[in-house]
Amino acid sequence: MAAEIQPKPLTRKPILLQRVEGSQEVVNMAVIVPKEEGVISVSEDRTVRVWLKRDSGQYWPSIYHMMPSPCSCMSFNPETRRLSIGLDNGTISEFILSEDYNKMTPVKNYQAHQSRVTMILFVLELEWVLSTGQDKQFAWHCSESGQRLGGYRTGAVASGLQFDVETRHVFIGDHSGQVTILKLEQENCTLVTTFRGHTGGVTALCWDPVQRVLFSGSSDHSVIMWDIGRRKGTAIELQGHNDKIQALSYAQHTRQLISCGSDGGIVIWNMDVERQETPEWLDSDSCQKCDQPFFWNFKQMWDSRKIGLRQHHCRKCGKAVCGKCSSKRSSIPLMGFEFEVRVCDSCHEAITDEERAPTATFHDSKHNIVHVHFDATRGWLLTSGTDKVIKLWDMTPVVS
């Protein structure tokens, strides 16, 4: 009797809609044009391009504009069609795009920084332009007058910038791994607090104004969710990349976080689950399971006539343990460990299959990502990579 062939379960994954090619250098930032089949990109090759989909199905530039310096970042406001572009020479240049996206009209230039602009945010409600630069300065300008309203010097170069309109709090992540929160007024700012949880520099920030949660990505390959709103100091760690995090985006309607990394990975995190904080690692001179001395504990080694052992830590309980008492590995998704990590033997036995159920899905973009933009209305994701290619993805199979 022939064996019955079982159909393979369908794997839900992003659908590649389009590849947009033509830039001579890396596209540092790009956005999907809302309600249009178009993309705006700025590149290290000094070009600003507006790509519109033609009848052939391909994207071709309707605007090709050369800037005086490499374009490092941008901010686009769809309501006003205002395009703010940060340059390598520290200038911010503003343009207004025509309704048909075939023309861009210069508005003004700000000499905002002494060196490369790293991030820009245009805040329509306050008519402010916020920016950070490699000169370690955060600045904000009036978009109507062009006047500089104020500034703040950070301890390291900033690489992440987010703003909460309701409270006027600005979040700045920098290369030292620190996140700084400032309260902005019309012409001054107040330091609210600073905090750090990464072992590497902060490379991306994402703010959810509804849940009042801040996400930070880092060169240490991790994402941390900071619960700002409830003021309990909760920090949830998410481990799902093999290289530095390059960009974060949050889908509020489904409570899913999208993280993208230099490894080309696109990870979709389900944030609508009750997650747990990782424990603090405990200090001990001997294994907290079998009491064997660690190699620096000379007195106990001498008294017990035993060779000292190397110290490890259980990722579930935080106890200091030897290799023999922590020989097992397990994923702990609710603690953010989607990959298997070291746990002590007793914790391994206590972790249930239900607790090992994944809370994230993993997808390969097949290029090293430098920037992403998510259009929540259509469920489209834009990724730009070191291969100078922009890719458009339909994320509705996985973000839903």
mmCIF file of C-alpha atoms in Angstrom:
data_model
loop_
_atom_site.group_PDB
_atom_site.id
_atom_site.type_symbol
_atom_site.label_atom_id
_atom_site.label_comp_id
_atom_site.label_asym_id
_atom_site.label_seq_id
_atom_site.Cartn_x
_atom_site.Cartn_y
_atom_site.Cartn_z
ATOM 1 C CA MET A 1 0.000 0.000 0.000
ATOM 2 C CA ALA A 2 1.446 3.378 -1.040
ATOM 3 C CA ALA A 3 2.331 5.795 1.740
ATOM 4 C CA GLU A 4 0.003 8.745 2.080
ATOM 5 C CA ILE A 5 1.687 12.005 1.104
ATOM 6 C CA GLN A 6 1.018 14.727 3.637
ATOM 7 C CA PRO A 7 0.856 18.289 2.230
ATOM 8 C CA LYS A 8 3.483 20.605 3.688
ATOM 9 C CA PRO A 9 2.091 23.422 5.840
ATOM 10 C CA LEU A 10 2.177 26.798 4.098
ATOM 11 C CA THR A 11 4.881 29.071 5.474
ATOM 12 C CA ARG A 12 3.724 32.642 5.840
ATOM 13 C CA LYS A 13 6.416 35.048 4.711
ATOM 14 C CA PRO A 14 6.824 38.544 3.230
ATOM 15 C CA ILE A 15 6.204 38.835 -0.503
ATOM 16 C CA LEU A 16 8.808 40.735 -2.542
ATOM 17 C CA LEU A 17 6.852 43.220 -4.673
ATOM 18 C CA GLN A 18 9.615 45.198 -6.351
ATOM 19 C CA ARG A 19 13.343 45.853 -6.584
ATOM 20 C CA VAL A 20 14.262 49.491 -7.205
ATOM 21 C CA GLU A 21 17.776 49.846 -8.598
ATOM 22 C CA GLY A 22 19.867 52.666 -10.059
ATOM 23 C CA SER A 23 21.711 54.378 -7.193
ATOM 24 C CA GLN A 24 25.492 54.565 -7.560
ATOM 25 C CA GLU A 25 26.086 54.434 -3.805
ATOM 26 C CA VAL A 26 24.229 53.224 -0.699
ATOM 27 C CA VAL A 27 20.689 54.557 -0.240
ATOM 28 C CA ASN A 28 20.937 55.887 3.318
ATOM 29 C CA MET A 29 17.212 56.488 3.730
ATOM 30 C CA ALA A 30 14.000 56.046 1.725
ATOM 31 C CA VAL A 31 10.253 56.242 2.331
ATOM 32 C CA ILE A 32 7.140 54.873 0.667
ATOM 33 C CA VAL A 33 4.940 57.682 -0.684
ATOM 34 C CA PRO A 34 1.488 57.294 0.963
ATOM 35 C CA LYS A 35 -1.466 56.731 -1.412
ATOM 36 C CA GLU A 36 0.943 56.549 -4.349
ATOM 37 C CA GLU A 37 2.992 53.767 -5.858
ATOM 38 C CA GLY A 38 6.166 55.710 -5.299
ATOM 39 C CA VAL A 39 9.374 55.914 -3.274
ATOM 40 C CA ILE A 40 11.558 58.861 -2.213
ATOM 41 C CA SER A 41 15.237 58.064 -1.654
ATOM 42 C CA VAL A 42 18.401 59.915 -0.632
ATOM 43 C CA SER A 43 21.812 58.429 -1.281
ATOM 44 C CA GLU A 44 25.500 58.699 -0.547
ATOM 45 C CA ASP A 45 25.884 59.473 -4.293
ATOM 46 C CA ARG A 46 24.384 62.958 -3.535
ATOM 47 C CA THR A 47 21.099 62.213 -5.333
ATOM 48 C CA VAL A 48 17.517 62.765 -4.256
ATOM 49 C CA ARG A 49 15.181 60.621 -6.331
ATOM 50 C CA VAL A 50 11.435 60.230 -6.470
ATOM 51 C CA TRP A 51 10.600 56.877 -8.054
ATOM 52 C CA LEU A 52 7.103 56.376 -9.486
ATOM 53 C CA LYS A 53 5.678 53.128 -10.822
ATOM 54 C CA ARG A 54 5.219 53.214 -14.610
ATOM 55 C CA ASP A 55 2.806 51.296 -16.836
ATOM 56 C CA SER A 56 5.571 48.736 -17.383
ATOM 57 C CA GLY A 57 5.389 47.882 -13.681
ATOM 58 C CA GLN A 58 8.893 49.233 -13.065
ATOM 59 C CA TYR A 59 9.840 52.191 -10.846
ATOM 60 C CA TRP A 60 11.597 55.041 -12.676
ATOM 61 C CA PRO A 61 12.746 58.435 -11.336
ATOM 62 C CA SER A 62 10.288 61.276 -11.899
ATOM 63 C CA ILE A 63 12.725 63.514 -9.987
ATOM 64 C CA TYR A 64 16.523 63.241 -10.082
ATOM 65 C CA HIS A 65 18.170 66.018 -8.079
ATOM 66 C CA MET A 66 21.865 66.404 -7.231
ATOM 67 C CA MET A 67 22.774 67.854 -3.831
ATOM 68 C CA PRO A 68 26.097 69.616 -3.067
ATOM 69 C CA SER A 69 27.076 66.928 -0.533
ATOM 70 C CA PRO A 70 26.253 63.235 0.164
ATOM 71 C CA CYS A 71 22.710 62.799 1.547
ATOM 72 C CA SER A 72 22.806 61.143 4.961
ATOM 73 C CA CYS A 73 19.153 61.189 6.097
ATOM 74 C CA MET A 74 15.703 62.607 5.388
ATOM 75 C CA SER A 75 12.237 63.296 6.785
ATOM 76 C CA PHE A 76 9.119 63.469 4.617
ATOM 77 C CA ASN A 77 5.739 64.873 5.700
ATOM 78 C CA PRO A 78 2.972 63.614 3.361
ATOM 79 C CA GLU A 79 0.403 66.248 4.423
ATOM 80 C CA THR A 80 2.557 69.202 3.401
ATOM 81 C CA ARG A 81 4.812 67.232 0.985
ATOM 82 C CA ARG A 82 7.740 68.851 2.786
ATOM 83 C CA LEU A 83 11.010 66.988 2.287
ATOM 84 C CA SER A 84 13.854 67.712 4.737
ATOM 85 C CA ILE A 85 17.258 66.326 3.721
ATOM 86 C CA GLY A 86 20.314 66.047 5.965
ATOM 87 C CA LEU A 87 23.713 66.349 4.299
ATOM 88 C CA ASP A 88 27.228 65.213 5.041
ATOM 89 C CA ASN A 89 28.374 68.846 5.381
ATOM 90 C CA GLY A 90 25.947 69.535 8.285
ATOM 91 C CA THR A 91 23.290 71.355 6.223
ATOM 92 C CA ILE A 92 19.572 70.567 6.258
ATOM 93 C CA SER A 93 17.882 71.442 2.941
ATOM 94 C CA GLU A 94 14.096 71.686 2.653
ATOM 95 C CA PHE A 95 11.960 71.238 -0.455
ATOM 96 C CA ILE A 96 8.255 71.081 -1.295
ATOM 97 C CA LEU A 97 7.215 68.351 -3.725
ATOM 98 C CA SER A 98 4.485 69.010 -6.294
ATOM 99 C CA GLU A 99 1.179 67.129 -6.088
ATOM 100 C CA ASP A 100 2.135 64.877 -9.000
ATOM 101 C CA TYR A 101 5.618 64.245 -7.500
ATOM 102 C CA ASN A 102 7.320 65.449 -10.672
ATOM 103 C CA LYS A 103 8.916 68.614 -9.275
ATOM 104 C CA MET A 104 10.665 69.710 -6.066
ATOM 105 C CA THR A 105 10.917 73.383 -5.106
ATOM 106 C CA PRO A 106 13.685 74.604 -2.739
ATOM 107 C CA VAL A 107 12.383 76.277 0.453
ATOM 108 C CA LYS A 108 15.336 76.950 2.763
ATOM 109 C CA ASN A 109 18.637 75.668 4.121
ATOM 110 C CA TYR A 110 19.707 75.379 7.763
ATOM 111 C CA GLN A 111 23.364 75.174 8.746
ATOM 112 C CA ALA A 112 22.249 72.899 11.570
ATOM 113 C CA HIS A 113 25.500 71.058 12.403
ATOM 114 C CA GLN A 114 29.253 71.313 12.043
ATOM 115 C CA SER A 115 29.480 67.858 10.450
ATOM 116 C CA ARG A 116 27.301 65.077 9.011
ATOM 117 C CA VAL A 117 23.597 65.139 9.938
ATOM 118 C CA THR A 118 22.656 61.727 11.361
ATOM 119 C CA MET A 119 18.872 62.032 11.952
ATOM 120 C CA ILE A 120 16.019 64.445 11.112
ATOM 121 C CA LEU A 121 12.419 64.677 12.321
ATOM 122 C CA PHE A 122 9.897 67.245 11.073
ATOM 123 C CA VAL A 123 7.137 67.928 13.632
ATOM 124 C CA LEU A 124 4.167 69.457 11.795
ATOM 125 C CA GLU A 125 2.127 70.198 14.941
ATOM 126 C CA LEU A 126 4.854 72.471 16.346
ATOM 127 C CA GLU A 127 6.533 73.475 13.068
ATOM 128 C CA TRP A 128 9.862 72.225 14.407
ATOM 129 C CA VAL A 129 12.743 70.476 12.647
ATOM 130 C CA LEU A 130 14.672 68.240 15.062
ATOM 131 C CA SER A 131 18.117 66.922 14.125
ATOM 132 C CA THR A 132 21.253 65.225 15.408
ATOM 133 C CA GLY A 133 24.761 65.286 13.943
ATOM 134 C CA GLN A 134 28.186 63.758 14.161
ATOM 135 C CA ASP A 135 29.182 66.924 16.040
ATOM 136 C CA LYS A 136 27.374 65.349 19.064
ATOM 137 C CA GLN A 137 24.740 68.074 18.954
ATOM 138 C CA PHE A 138 20.964 67.762 19.097
ATOM 139 C CA ALA A 139 19.277 70.883 17.653
ATOM 140 C CA TRP A 140 15.797 72.076 16.846
ATOM 141 C CA HIS A 141 14.800 74.843 14.423
ATOM 142 C CA CYS A 142 11.582 76.675 13.565
ATOM 143 C CA SER A 143 10.535 75.394 10.136
ATOM 144 C CA GLU A 144 8.796 78.689 9.300
ATOM 145 C CA SER A 145 11.545 81.182 10.152
ATOM 146 C CA GLY A 146 14.548 78.869 9.951
ATOM 147 C CA GLN A 147 15.679 80.174 13.360
ATOM 148 C CA ARG A 148 17.595 77.836 15.661
ATOM 149 C CA LEU A 149 15.514 77.432 18.821
ATOM 150 C CA GLY A 150 17.949 75.481 20.957
ATOM 151 C CA GLY A 151 20.423 72.653 21.281
ATOM 152 C CA TYR A 152 21.850 70.021 23.599
ATOM 153 C CA ARG A 153 25.255 68.322 23.522
ATOM 154 C CA THR A 154 25.198 64.533 23.819
ATOM 155 C CA GLY A 155 28.047 62.455 25.214
ATOM 156 C CA ALA A 156 28.491 60.540 21.953
ATOM 157 C CA VAL A 157 27.309 60.709 18.335
ATOM 158 C CA ALA A 158 23.539 60.228 18.186
ATOM 159 C CA SER A 159 22.140 57.526 15.923
ATOM 160 C CA GLY A 160 18.491 57.358 17.048
ATOM 161 C CA LEU A 161 15.897 60.121 17.389
ATOM 162 C CA GLN A 162 12.206 59.969 18.343
ATOM 163 C CA PHE A 163 9.700 62.580 19.568
ATOM 164 C CA ASP A 164 6.437 62.475 21.519
ATOM 165 C CA VAL A 165 4.219 65.364 20.399
ATOM 166 C CA GLU A 166 1.842 65.189 23.379
ATOM 167 C CA THR A 167 4.492 65.577 26.099
ATOM 168 C CA ARG A 168 7.218 67.214 23.969
ATOM 169 C CA HIS A 169 9.732 64.627 25.074
ATOM 170 C CA VAL A 170 12.587 63.822 22.707
ATOM 171 C CA PHE A 171 14.451 60.493 22.876
ATOM 172 C CA ILE A 172 18.076 60.389 21.703
ATOM 173 C CA GLY A 173 20.084 57.163 21.400
ATOM 174 C CA ASP A 174 23.851 57.405 20.957
ATOM 175 C CA HIS A 175 26.920 55.334 20.129
ATOM 176 C CA SER A 176 27.843 54.900 23.814
ATOM 177 C CA GLY A 177 24.652 52.879 24.384
ATOM 178 C CA GLN A 178 22.898 55.653 26.309
ATOM 179 C CA VAL A 179 19.348 56.910 25.754
ATOM 180 C CA THR A 180 18.698 60.534 26.757
ATOM 181 C CA ILE A 181 15.221 61.979 27.356
ATOM 182 C CA LEU A 182 14.792 65.757 27.054
ATOM 183 C CA LYS A 183 11.727 67.930 27.639
ATOM 184 C CA LEU A 184 11.555 70.579 24.891
ATOM 185 C CA GLU A 185 10.065 74.043 25.246
ATOM 186 C CA GLN A 186 9.943 76.759 22.595
ATOM 187 C CA GLU A 187 13.504 77.951 23.219
ATOM 188 C CA ASN A 188 15.020 75.677 25.876
ATOM 189 C CA CYS A 189 15.177 72.065 26.977
ATOM 190 C CA THR A 190 15.392 70.209 30.282
ATOM 191 C CA LEU A 191 17.190 66.920 30.873
ATOM 192 C CA VAL A 192 14.606 64.439 32.187
ATOM 193 C CA THR A 193 16.754 61.317 32.548
ATOM 194 C CA THR A 194 19.315 59.056 30.914
ATOM 195 C CA PHE A 195 19.430 55.268 30.930
ATOM 196 C CA ARG A 196 21.378 52.455 29.326
ATOM 197 C CA GLY A 197 20.881 48.730 28.960
ATOM 198 C CA HIS A 198 22.867 47.805 25.865
ATOM 199 C CA THR A 199 26.474 46.627 25.818
ATOM 200 C CA GLY A 200 26.912 48.281 22.399
ATOM 201 C CA GLY A 201 25.883 51.563 20.817
ATOM 202 C CA VAL A 202 22.234 52.402 20.173
ATOM 203 C CA THR A 203 21.615 52.154 16.420
ATOM 204 C CA ALA A 204 17.833 52.663 16.187
ATOM 205 C CA LEU A 205 14.886 53.958 18.226
ATOM 206 C CA CYS A 206 11.132 53.511 17.794
ATOM 207 C CA TRP A 207 8.419 55.150 19.928
ATOM 208 C CA ASP A 208 4.864 53.878 20.440
ATOM 209 C CA PRO A 209 2.849 56.887 21.665
ATOM 210 C CA VAL A 210 -0.227 54.747 22.451
ATOM 211 C CA GLN A 211 1.363 52.188 24.796
ATOM 212 C CA ARG A 212 4.070 54.763 25.694
ATOM 213 C CA VAL A 213 6.835 52.280 25.076
ATOM 214 C CA LEU A 214 10.281 52.990 23.609
ATOM 215 C CA PHE A 215 12.171 50.356 21.615
ATOM 216 C CA SER A 216 15.952 50.604 21.170
ATOM 217 C CA GLY A 217 18.114 48.534 18.829
ATOM 218 C CA SER A 218 21.846 48.145 19.241
ATOM 219 C CA SER A 219 25.112 46.973 17.739
ATOM 220 C CA ASP A 220 25.031 44.284 20.476
ATOM 221 C CA HIS A 221 22.400 42.507 18.287
ATOM 222 C CA SER A 222 19.576 43.073 20.802
ATOM 223 C CA VAL A 223 16.380 45.108 21.076
ATOM 224 C CA ILE A 224 15.166 46.470 24.424
ATOM 225 C CA MET A 225 11.593 47.535 25.146
ATOM 226 C CA TRP A 226 11.498 50.326 27.752
ATOM 227 C CA ASP A 227 8.163 50.837 29.516
ATOM 228 C CA ILE A 228 8.191 54.636 29.824
ATOM 229 C CA GLY A 229 4.459 55.201 30.413
ATOM 230 C CA ARG A 230 3.932 53.109 33.538
ATOM 231 C CA ARG A 231 7.162 54.423 35.116
ATOM 232 C CA LYS A 232 8.072 51.071 36.631
ATOM 233 C CA GLY A 233 11.493 50.948 34.999
ATOM 234 C CA THR A 234 10.640 47.722 33.167
ATOM 235 C CA ALA A 235 13.081 46.770 30.401
ATOM 236 C CA ILE A 236 12.344 43.721 28.245
ATOM 237 C CA GLU A 237 15.170 42.303 26.128
ATOM 238 C CA LEU A 238 14.612 40.744 22.685
ATOM 239 C CA GLN A 239 17.329 38.533 21.157
ATOM 240 C CA GLY A 240 16.711 37.509 17.547
ATOM 241 C CA HIS A 241 19.517 38.831 15.334
ATOM 242 C CA ASN A 242 23.052 37.684 14.549
ATOM 243 C CA ASP A 243 24.347 41.168 13.742
ATOM 244 C CA LYS A 244 23.651 44.776 14.699
ATOM 245 C CA ILE A 245 20.111 46.140 14.567
ATOM 246 C CA GLN A 246 19.781 48.756 11.830
ATOM 247 C CA ALA A 247 16.139 49.797 11.987
ATOM 248 C CA LEU A 248 12.925 49.371 13.998
ATOM 249 C CA SER A 249 9.291 49.957 13.123
ATOM 250 C CA TYR A 250 6.141 49.329 15.149
ATOM 251 C CA ALA A 251 2.726 48.270 13.810
ATOM 252 C CA GLN A 252 0.354 49.735 16.408
ATOM 253 C CA HIS A 253 -2.802 48.113 15.032
ATOM 254 C CA THR A 254 -1.412 44.589 15.485
ATOM 255 C CA ARG A 255 1.098 45.313 18.292
ATOM 256 C CA GLN A 256 3.965 43.824 16.313
ATOM 257 C CA LEU A 257 7.525 45.106 16.248
ATOM 258 C CA ILE A 258 9.583 44.844 13.060
ATOM 259 C CA SER A 259 13.351 44.755 13.571
ATOM 260 C CA CYS A 260 15.872 44.604 10.734
ATOM 261 C CA GLY A 261 19.586 43.981 10.950
ATOM 262 C CA SER A 262 22.883 43.976 9.113
ATOM 263 C CA ASP A 263 22.486 40.194 8.885
ATOM 264 C CA GLY A 264 19.620 40.778 6.416
ATOM 265 C CA GLY A 265 17.125 39.443 8.922
ATOM 266 C CA ILE A 266 13.591 40.804 9.218
ATOM 267 C CA VAL A 267 12.127 39.730 12.568
ATOM 268 C CA ILE A 268 8.441 40.196 13.421
ATOM 269 C CA TRP A 269 7.903 40.251 17.202
ATOM 270 C CA ASN A 270 4.504 39.659 18.782
ATOM 271 C CA MET A 271 4.329 42.320 21.493
ATOM 272 C CA ASP A 272 0.756 41.397 22.443
ATOM 273 C CA VAL A 273 2.000 38.795 24.955
ATOM 274 C CA GLU A 274 2.952 39.113 28.615
ATOM 275 C CA ARG A 275 6.729 39.274 28.434
ATOM 276 C CA GLN A 276 9.157 38.828 31.333
ATOM 277 C CA GLU A 277 12.271 40.747 32.320
ATOM 278 C CA THR A 278 15.552 38.875 32.192
ATOM 279 C CA PRO A 279 16.995 38.367 35.706
ATOM 280 C CA GLU A 280 20.066 40.140 37.034
ATOM 281 C CA TRP A 281 23.116 37.871 37.014
ATOM 282 C CA LEU A 282 24.030 36.888 40.571
ATOM 283 C CA ASP A 283 27.558 37.031 41.948
ATOM 284 C CA SER A 284 29.052 34.031 43.696
ATOM 285 C CA ASP A 285 32.482 32.507 44.374
ATOM 286 C CA SER A 286 31.113 28.998 43.901
ATOM 287 C CA CYS A 287 28.420 27.232 41.864
ATOM 288 C CA GLN A 288 25.014 28.013 43.341
ATOM 289 C CA LYS A 289 23.835 24.499 42.473
ATOM 290 C CA CYS A 290 26.668 22.125 43.494
ATOM 291 C CA ASP A 291 28.868 24.487 45.551
ATOM 292 C CA GLN A 292 31.991 23.696 43.500
ATOM 293 C CA PRO A 293 34.471 26.632 43.717
ATOM 294 C CA PHE A 294 35.093 28.877 40.728
ATOM 295 C CA PHE A 295 38.696 29.214 39.558
ATOM 296 C CA TRP A 296 39.398 32.467 41.432
ATOM 297 C CA ASN A 297 38.177 31.076 44.784
ATOM 298 C CA PHE A 298 41.631 29.906 45.973
ATOM 299 C CA LYS A 299 40.642 29.354 49.621
ATOM 300 C CA GLN A 300 37.786 26.956 48.855
ATOM 301 C CA MET A 301 39.887 25.236 46.166
ATOM 302 C CA TRP A 302 42.650 24.653 48.764
ATOM 303 C CA ASP A 303 40.292 23.588 51.553
ATOM 304 C CA SER A 304 38.320 21.159 49.381
ATOM 305 C CA ARG A 305 41.321 20.035 47.293
ATOM 306 C CA LYS A 306 39.302 20.687 44.121
ATOM 307 C CA ILE A 307 40.175 22.376 40.855
ATOM 308 C CA GLY A 308 38.310 25.628 40.293
ATOM 309 C CA LEU A 309 35.678 25.747 37.572
ATOM 310 C CA ARG A 310 34.635 28.373 35.047
ATOM 311 C CA GLN A 311 31.581 30.475 35.935
ATOM 312 C CA HIS A 312 28.432 30.592 33.764
ATOM 313 C CA HIS A 313 24.974 32.092 34.320
ATOM 314 C CA CYS A 314 21.520 30.632 33.805
ATOM 315 C CA ARG A 315 19.518 32.959 31.545
ATOM 316 C CA LYS A 316 16.275 31.910 33.255
ATOM 317 C CA CYS A 317 17.053 32.377 36.971
ATOM 318 C CA GLY A 318 20.316 34.364 36.808
ATOM 319 C CA LYS A 319 22.219 32.048 39.167
ATOM 320 C CA ALA A 320 25.983 31.582 38.880
ATOM 321 C CA VAL A 321 26.561 27.960 37.884
ATOM 322 C CA CYS A 322 29.312 25.669 36.627
ATOM 323 C CA GLY A 323 29.301 24.023 33.204
ATOM 324 C CA LYS A 324 28.193 20.647 34.580
ATOM 325 C CA CYS A 325 25.117 22.175 36.244
ATOM 326 C CA SER A 326 24.208 24.155 33.097
ATOM 327 C CA SER A 327 24.808 21.673 30.302
ATOM 328 C CA LYS A 328 21.391 22.230 28.699
ATOM 329 C CA ARG A 329 20.157 24.851 26.221
ATOM 330 C CA SER A 330 16.642 26.167 25.688
ATOM 331 C CA SER A 331 14.806 28.977 23.998
ATOM 332 C CA ILE A 332 12.822 31.244 26.374
ATOM 333 C CA PRO A 333 10.699 33.382 24.001
ATOM 334 C CA LEU A 334 8.743 35.222 26.713
ATOM 335 C CA MET A 335 12.098 36.482 28.025
ATOM 336 C CA GLY A 336 13.084 37.484 24.504
ATOM 337 C CA PHE A 337 15.415 34.522 23.860
ATOM 338 C CA GLU A 338 14.149 33.147 20.555
ATOM 339 C CA PHE A 339 17.447 31.283 20.096
ATOM 340 C CA GLU A 340 18.586 28.571 22.507
ATOM 341 C CA VAL A 341 20.622 29.887 25.445
ATOM 342 C CA ARG A 342 22.365 28.373 28.484
ATOM 343 C CA VAL A 343 20.081 27.434 31.392
ATOM 344 C CA CYS A 344 20.728 25.477 34.557
ATOM 345 C CA ASP A 345 19.485 21.893 34.629
ATOM 346 C CA SER A 346 16.637 22.564 37.066
ATOM 347 C CA CYS A 347 15.317 25.497 35.001
ATOM 348 C CA HIS A 348 15.543 23.366 31.842
ATOM 349 C CA GLU A 349 13.278 20.774 33.453
ATOM 350 C CA ALA A 350 10.843 23.473 34.590
ATOM 351 C CA ILE A 351 10.435 25.168 31.184
ATOM 352 C CA THR A 352 7.300 23.819 29.495
ATOM 353 C CA ASP A 353 6.723 23.294 25.755
ATOM 354 C CA GLU A 354 4.187 26.109 25.934
ATOM 355 C CA GLU A 355 6.869 28.465 27.279
ATOM 356 C CA ARG A 356 9.124 27.454 24.383
ATOM 357 C CA ALA A 357 6.520 28.443 21.777
ATOM 358 C CA PRO A 358 8.022 31.123 19.480
ATOM 359 C CA THR A 359 6.777 34.716 19.778
ATOM 360 C CA ALA A 360 8.622 35.931 16.672
ATOM 361 C CA THR A 361 8.970 34.961 13.010
ATOM 362 C CA PHE A 362 12.211 35.220 11.037
ATOM 363 C CA HIS A 363 12.636 36.193 7.392
ATOM 364 C CA ASP A 364 15.614 36.788 5.100
ATOM 365 C CA SER A 365 15.689 39.977 3.008
ATOM 366 C CA LYS A 366 18.755 38.691 1.143
ATOM 367 C CA HIS A 367 20.589 41.992 1.517
ATOM 368 C CA ASN A 368 22.364 43.740 4.393
ATOM 369 C CA ILE A 369 19.784 46.278 5.540
ATOM 370 C CA VAL A 370 20.738 49.869 6.379
ATOM 371 C CA HIS A 371 17.246 51.398 6.640
ATOM 372 C CA VAL A 372 13.546 50.463 6.637
ATOM 373 C CA HIS A 373 10.208 52.262 6.332
ATOM 374 C CA PHE A 374 6.839 50.660 7.103
ATOM 375 C CA ASP A 375 3.576 51.820 5.523
ATOM 376 C CA ALA A 376 1.006 50.534 8.010
ATOM 377 C CA THR A 377 -1.971 51.450 5.780
ATOM 378 C CA ARG A 378 -0.977 49.039 3.017
ATOM 379 C CA GLY A 379 1.224 46.761 5.094
ATOM 380 C CA TRP A 380 4.249 47.460 2.889
ATOM 381 C CA LEU A 381 7.838 47.448 4.107
ATOM 382 C CA LEU A 382 10.714 49.189 2.336
ATOM 383 C CA THR A 383 14.263 47.980 2.937
ATOM 384 C CA SER A 384 17.418 49.579 1.556
ATOM 385 C CA GLY A 385 20.695 47.691 1.671
ATOM 386 C CA THR A 386 24.436 47.957 1.276
ATOM 387 C CA ASP A 387 23.909 46.458 -2.215
ATOM 388 C CA LYS A 388 22.432 49.874 -3.274
ATOM 389 C CA VAL A 389 19.051 48.202 -3.872
ATOM 390 C CA ILE A 390 15.655 49.223 -2.481
ATOM 391 C CA LYS A 391 13.187 46.387 -1.955
ATOM 392 C CA LEU A 392 9.427 46.706 -1.436
ATOM 393 C CA TRP A 393 7.718 43.934 0.519
ATOM 394 C CA ASP A 394 4.089 43.047 1.157
ATOM 395 C CA MET A 395 4.107 42.241 4.877
ATOM 396 C CA THR A 396 0.397 41.427 5.271
ATOM 397 C CA PRO A 397 1.033 37.651 5.447
ATOM 398 C CA VAL A 398 3.131 38.147 8.595
ATOM 399 C CA VAL A 399 1.977 41.496 10.046
ATOM 400 C CA SER A 400 -1.698 40.829 10.689
#
